[in-house]
PDB file of C-alpha atoms in Angstrom:
ATOM      1  CA  MET P1264      -0.236  -0.234  -0.279  1.00 45.00           C
ATOM      2  CA  GLY P1265       1.713   3.069  -1.103  1.00 53.00           C
ATOM      3  CA  ASN P1266       0.969   6.813  -0.592  1.00 58.00           C
ATOM      4  CA  PRO P1267      -0.014   8.624  -3.700  1.00 64.00           C
ATOM      5  CA  TRP P1268       1.838  11.793  -2.532  1.00 59.00           C
ATOM      6  CA  ALA P1269       5.007  10.452  -2.832  1.00 51.00           C
ATOM      7  CA  GLY P1270       5.910  10.300  -5.909  1.00 57.00           C
ATOM      8  CA  PRO P1271       4.748  13.593  -7.457  1.00 65.00           C
ATOM      9  CA  LEU P1272       6.312  15.134  -3.867  1.00 50.00           C
ATOM     10  CA  ALA P1273       9.911  12.865  -4.572  1.00 50.00           C
ATOM     11  CA  LYS P1274       9.903  14.618  -8.333  1.00 59.00           C
ATOM     12  CA  ALA P1275       9.241  17.989  -6.605  1.00 56.00           C
ATOM     13  CA  VAL P1276      11.670  18.500  -4.683  1.00 47.00           C
ATOM     14  CA  VAL P1277      14.479  16.613  -6.704  1.00 48.00           C
ATOM     15  CA  ASN P1278      13.914  18.621  -9.129  1.00 56.00           C
ATOM     16  CA  LYS P1279      13.470  21.586  -7.867  1.00 61.00           C
ATOM     17  CA  LYS P1280      16.957  23.876  -8.572  1.00 72.00           C
ATOM     18  CA  ARG P1281      18.818  24.841  -5.012  1.00 71.00           C
ATOM     19  CA  GLY P1282      19.974  28.606  -4.673  1.00 72.00           C
ATOM     20  CA  ARG P1283      22.725  30.258  -3.248  1.00 74.00           C
ATOM     21  CA  THR P1284      20.472  30.840   0.103  1.00 78.00           C
ATOM     22  CA  PHE P1285      19.855  27.207   0.863  1.00 80.00           C
ATOM     23  CA  TYR P1286      23.691  26.011   0.355  1.00 79.00           C
ATOM     24  CA  THR P1287      24.917  28.876   2.453  1.00 82.00           C
ATOM     25  CA  VAL P1288      22.102  28.100   5.363  1.00 85.00           C
ATOM     26  CA  PHE P1289      23.571  23.913   4.621  1.00 86.00           C
ATOM     27  CA  PHE P1290      27.235  24.518   4.645  1.00 85.00           C
ATOM     28  CA  SER P1291      26.748  26.829   7.550  1.00 89.00           C
ATOM     29  CA  VAL P1292      24.180  24.436   9.738  1.00 92.00           C
ATOM     30  CA  CYS P1293      27.283  22.091   8.951  1.00 90.00           C
ATOM     31  CA  LEU P1294      29.477  24.044  10.133  1.00 92.00           C
ATOM     32  CA  LEU P1295      28.051  24.958  13.401  1.00 94.00           C
ATOM     33  CA  VAL P1296      27.838  21.100  14.342  1.00 94.00           C
ATOM     34  CA  VAL P1297      31.376  20.383  13.573  1.00 92.00           C
ATOM     35  CA  LEU P1298      32.664  22.831  16.055  1.00 92.00           C
ATOM     36  CA  VAL P1299      29.621  21.844  18.205  1.00 93.00           C
ATOM     37  CA  CYS P1300      31.384  18.795  17.922  1.00 90.00           C
ATOM     38  CA  SER P1301      35.096  19.568  18.454  1.00 89.00           C
ATOM     39  CA  SER P1302      33.896  21.170  21.300  1.00 89.00           C
ATOM     40  CA  PHE P1303      32.640  18.564  22.741  1.00 87.00           C
ATOM     41  CA  PHE P1304      35.895  16.688  21.875  1.00 85.00           C
ATOM     42  CA  ILE P1305      38.377  19.644  23.494  1.00 85.00           C
ATOM     43  CA  TYR P1306      36.295  19.435  26.818  1.00 85.00           C
ATOM     44  CA  ARG P1307      36.260  15.829  26.845  1.00 81.00           C
ATOM     45  CA  THR P1308      40.364  15.521  25.911  1.00 81.00           C
ATOM     46  CA  VAL P1309      40.887  18.098  28.994  1.00 81.00           C
ATOM     47  CA  CYS P1310      39.387  16.526  31.611  1.00 80.00           C
ATOM     48  CA  ASP P1311      41.308  13.534  30.555  1.00 79.00           C
ATOM     49  CA  TYR P1312      44.305  15.327  30.553  1.00 82.00           C
ATOM     50  CA  ILE P1313      44.595  18.129  33.299  1.00 85.00           C
ATOM     51  CA  THR P1314      44.524  16.097  36.641  1.00 87.00           C
ATOM     52  CA  ILE P1315      45.464  16.289  40.347  1.00 90.00           C
ATOM     53  CA  SER P1316      46.834  13.848  42.907  1.00 89.00           C
ATOM     54  CA  THR P1317      44.748  12.416  45.750  1.00 89.00           C
ATOM     55  CA  ASN P1318      45.967  10.184  48.593  1.00 90.00           C
ATOM     56  CA  ALA P1319      42.512   7.909  50.467  1.00 89.00           C
ATOM     57  CA  THR P1320      42.033   4.677  52.020  1.00 89.00           C
ATOM     58  CA  TYR P1321      41.119   1.647  50.390  1.00 86.00           C
ATOM     59  CA  VAL P1322      37.659   0.958  52.059  1.00 86.00           C
ATOM     60  CA  ASP P1323      35.729  -1.691  49.017  1.00 86.00           C
ATOM     61  CA  CYS P1324      35.105  -1.392  44.481  1.00 83.00           C
ATOM     62  CA  LYS P1325      32.695  -3.597  43.420  1.00 82.00           C
ATOM     63  CA  ASN P1326      29.709  -2.847  40.850  1.00 83.00           C
ATOM     64  CA  GLY P1327      31.360  -0.756  39.538  1.00 81.00           C
ATOM     65  CA  LYS P1328      32.205   2.108  42.566  1.00 85.00           C
ATOM     66  CA  PHE P1329      35.341   2.382  43.459  1.00 86.00           C
ATOM     67  CA  THR P1330      34.519   3.352  48.005  1.00 86.00           C
ATOM     68  CA  THR P1331      37.351   5.317  49.961  1.00 87.00           C
ATOM     69  CA  GLU P1332      36.573   6.832  53.437  1.00 87.00           C
ATOM     70  CA  ASN P1333      35.516   9.554  52.170  1.00 85.00           C
ATOM     71  CA  THR P1334      34.029   9.350  49.427  1.00 87.00           C
ATOM     72  CA  VAL P1335      32.696   6.853  46.255  1.00 88.00           C
ATOM     73  CA  TYR P1336      34.319   6.779  42.638  1.00 87.00           C
ATOM     74  CA  GLU P1337      32.355   5.742  39.747  1.00 85.00           C
ATOM     75  CA  LEU P1338      34.600   3.447  36.830  1.00 85.00           C
ATOM     76  CA  ALA P1339      34.543   3.170  33.148  1.00 80.00           C
ATOM     77  CA  PRO P1340      33.050   0.713  31.519  1.00 80.00           C
ATOM     78  CA  TYR P1341      34.269  -2.224  31.096  1.00 77.00           C
ATOM     79  CA  ASP P1342      35.180  -1.684  27.625  1.00 75.00           C
ATOM     80  CA  ASN P1343      36.287   1.668  28.540  1.00 73.00           C
ATOM     81  CA  GLN P1344      39.200  -0.207  31.012  1.00 75.00           C
ATOM     82  CA  GLU P1345      42.634   0.221  30.102  1.00 77.00           C
ATOM     83  CA  ILE P1346      44.092  -2.041  33.124  1.00 80.00           C
ATOM     84  CA  LYS P1347      40.718  -3.318  34.488  1.00 80.00           C
ATOM     85  CA  ALA P1348      39.308  -3.206  37.738  1.00 77.00           C
ATOM     86  CA  SER P1349      39.940  -6.892  39.265  1.00 78.00           C
ATOM     87  CA  ALA P1350      43.674  -5.217  39.679  1.00 77.00           C
ATOM     88  CA  ILE P1351      42.176  -3.418  42.631  1.00 81.00           C
ATOM     89  CA  THR P1352      40.791  -5.980  44.248  1.00 78.00           C
ATOM     90  CA  ASN P1353      43.186  -8.878  43.405  1.00 81.00           C
ATOM     91  CA  LYS P1354      46.556  -6.492  44.559  1.00 83.00           C
ATOM     92  CA  VAL P1355      44.831  -3.534  47.214  1.00 83.00           C
ATOM     93  CA  LYS P1356      43.573  -4.780  50.460  1.00 85.00           C
ATOM     94  CA  LYS P1357      40.820  -3.016  53.127  1.00 86.00           C
ATOM     95  CA  GLY P1358      42.591  -0.203  54.343  1.00 85.00           C
ATOM     96  CA  ASP P1359      45.952  -0.210  52.196  1.00 86.00           C
ATOM     97  CA  ASP P1360      46.470   3.158  51.280  1.00 88.00           C
ATOM     98  CA  VAL P1361      46.320   4.203  47.298  1.00 90.00           C
ATOM     99  CA  THR P1362      47.163   7.523  45.220  1.00 90.00           C
ATOM    100  CA  LEU P1363      44.402   8.161  43.366  1.00 89.00           C
ATOM    101  CA  VAL P1364      44.401  10.307  39.857  1.00 90.00           C
ATOM    102  CA  LEU P1365      41.657  12.345  39.745  1.00 90.00           C
ATOM    103  CA  SER P1366      40.052  14.946  36.409  1.00 87.00           C
ATOM    104  CA  LYS P1367      40.491  18.321  37.915  1.00 86.00           C
ATOM    105  CA  VAL P1368      37.846  19.595  35.721  1.00 83.00           C
ATOM    106  CA  GLU P1369      35.125  17.360  35.988  1.00 83.00           C
ATOM    107  CA  GLY P1370      36.106  15.350  38.825  1.00 83.00           C
ATOM    108  CA  THR P1371      36.239  11.339  37.581  1.00 84.00           C
ATOM    109  CA  LEU P1372      39.216   8.920  38.600  1.00 87.00           C
ATOM    110  CA  ILE P1373      41.372   8.014  35.529  1.00 87.00           C
ATOM    111  CA  GLU P1374      43.163   6.463  37.520  1.00 89.00           C
ATOM    112  CA  ILE P1375      43.798   4.310  40.576  1.00 89.00           C
ATOM    113  CA  LYS P1376      48.086   3.192  41.980  1.00 90.00           C
ATOM    114  CA  HIS P1377      48.693   1.781  45.059  1.00 86.00           C
ATOM    115  CA  ASN P1378      53.018   1.392  45.729  1.00 87.00           C
ATOM    116  CA  GLU P1379      53.759   3.755  42.464  1.00 85.00           C
ATOM    117  CA  VAL P1380      52.165   0.738  40.287  1.00 86.00           C
ATOM    118  CA  SER P1381      48.888   1.143  38.436  1.00 85.00           C
ATOM    119  CA  VAL P1382      45.750  -1.412  39.639  1.00 86.00           C
ATOM    120  CA  TYR P1383      43.141   1.044  37.232  1.00 86.00           C
ATOM    121  CA  LYS P1384      43.550   3.189  34.549  1.00 87.00           C
ATOM    122  CA  ARG P1385      40.802   4.446  32.636  1.00 86.00           C
ATOM    123  CA  GLU P1386      41.481   4.760  28.989  1.00 84.00           C
ATOM    124  CA  LEU P1387      42.118   8.265  27.436  1.00 80.00           C
ATOM    125  CA  VAL P1388      40.652   9.310  24.797  1.00 74.00           C
ATOM    126  CA  PRO P1389      43.660  10.720  22.495  1.00 75.00           C
ATOM    127  CA  ILE P1390      45.065  13.609  21.376  1.00 72.00           C
ATOM    128  CA  TRP P1391      46.058  13.827  17.902  1.00 75.00           C
ATOM    129  CA  LEU P1392      42.661  11.275  16.625  1.00 72.00           C
ATOM    130  CA  GLY P1393      39.708  13.920  16.171  1.00 77.00           C
ATOM    131  CA  ALA P1394      42.451  16.638  15.114  1.00 81.00           C
ATOM    132  CA  PRO P1395      43.058  16.422  11.745  1.00 86.00           C
ATOM    133  CA  ILE P1396      39.292  15.193  11.032  1.00 86.00           C
ATOM    134  CA  PHE P1397      38.549  18.285  12.759  1.00 88.00           C
ATOM    135  CA  ILE P1398      40.224  20.696  11.146  1.00 90.00           C
ATOM    136  CA  ILE P1399      39.980  18.868   7.257  1.00 91.00           C
ATOM    137  CA  ALA P1400      35.931  19.328   8.180  1.00 90.00           C
ATOM    138  CA  ILE P1401      36.263  23.136   9.243  1.00 90.00           C
ATOM    139  CA  SER P1402      37.954  23.829   6.178  1.00 89.00           C
ATOM    140  CA  PHE P1403      35.920  22.477   3.801  1.00 87.00           C
ATOM    141  CA  TYR P1404      32.319  23.900   5.158  1.00 86.00           C
ATOM    142  CA  VAL P1405      34.519  27.322   5.347  1.00 85.00           C
ATOM    143  CA  PHE P1406      36.075  26.802   2.024  1.00 82.00           C
ATOM    144  CA  MET P1407      31.817  25.861   0.657  1.00 82.00           C
ATOM    145  CA  LEU P1408      30.556  28.874   2.133  1.00 78.00           C
ATOM    146  CA  ILE P1409      32.819  31.217   0.025  1.00 74.00           C
ATOM    147  CA  VAL P1410      32.700  28.934  -2.735  1.00 74.00           C
ATOM    148  CA  THR P1411      29.044  29.456  -2.485  1.00 73.00           C
ATOM    149  CA  ASN P1412      28.725  33.099  -1.959  1.00 67.00           C
ATOM    150  CA  ILE P1413      31.491  33.999  -4.546  1.00 67.00           C
ATOM    151  CA  LYS P1414      29.255  36.372  -6.555  1.00 67.00           C
ATOM    152  CA  ASN P1415      27.169  38.510  -4.475  1.00 67.00           C
ATOM    153  CA  PRO P1416      29.248  38.127  -0.761  1.00 68.00           C
ATOM    154  CA  GLY P1417      27.785  39.125   2.601  1.00 71.00           C
ATOM    155  CA  LYS P1418      30.521  41.307   4.699  1.00 78.00           C
ATOM    156  CA  ARG P1419      31.714  37.955   6.689  1.00 75.00           C
ATOM    157  CA  ILE P1420      32.296  35.836   3.654  1.00 69.00           C
ATOM    158  CA  ASP P1421      33.827  39.176   1.755  1.00 73.00           C
ATOM    159  CA  LYS P1422      35.997  39.586   4.528  1.00 75.00           C
ATOM    160  CA  LEU P1423      36.510  35.942   4.432  1.00 70.00           C
ATOM    161  CA  GLN P1424      37.115  36.027  -0.062  1.00 65.00           C
ATOM    162  CA  SER P1425      39.282  39.174   0.815  1.00 71.00           C
ATOM    163  CA  LEU P1426      41.916  37.001   3.710  1.00 70.00           C
ATOM    164  CA  TYR P1427      41.885  33.938   0.688  1.00 63.00           C
ATOM    165  CA  LEU P1428      42.743  35.581  -2.153  1.00 59.00           C
ATOM    166  CA  LEU P1429      39.519  34.215  -3.653  1.00 54.00           C
ATOM    167  CA  ARG P1430      38.064  36.734  -6.206  1.00 54.00           C
ATOM    168  CA  PHE P1431      37.598  36.260  -9.974  1.00 51.00           C
ATOM    169  CA  TYR P1432      35.149  38.018 -10.508  1.00 50.00           C
ATOM    170  CA  ASN P1433      34.619  41.861 -11.511  1.00 44.00           C
TER     171      ASN P1433
END
């Protein structure tokens, strides 16, 4: 059972020529999405690499929670653990002193050390992983915005065109 309106609607949408305004809005929205995603990636990376160390006394570790005498920390999911949490219960006894490496920004637990040996470590987001992808995507969308508005640019696009010497018209 088909919709009798689907065929004519699809044909009208596909055959319609899109103008400069459509592509300007489309590439601007894509650029905004890439910028928001890259800001989340940068925030996540900063949270992982700016850390503080504190000493605490081990009490318990079960059900994805690490308990000290003062606080309870959530452990990362099993797939995101570089050194698995089972090493904590095997190597550390109740009442032992441990060194906790915490994210300075979020306060999440990143690593647990006992006698200067790591017994738990969460996988960190590699800094080099997303940067090239975001730089290429941002460059592509800015370039497409400039090209889309090559003949009748707005003030901001005109400034970018003059900056990158992309004026091929009189």
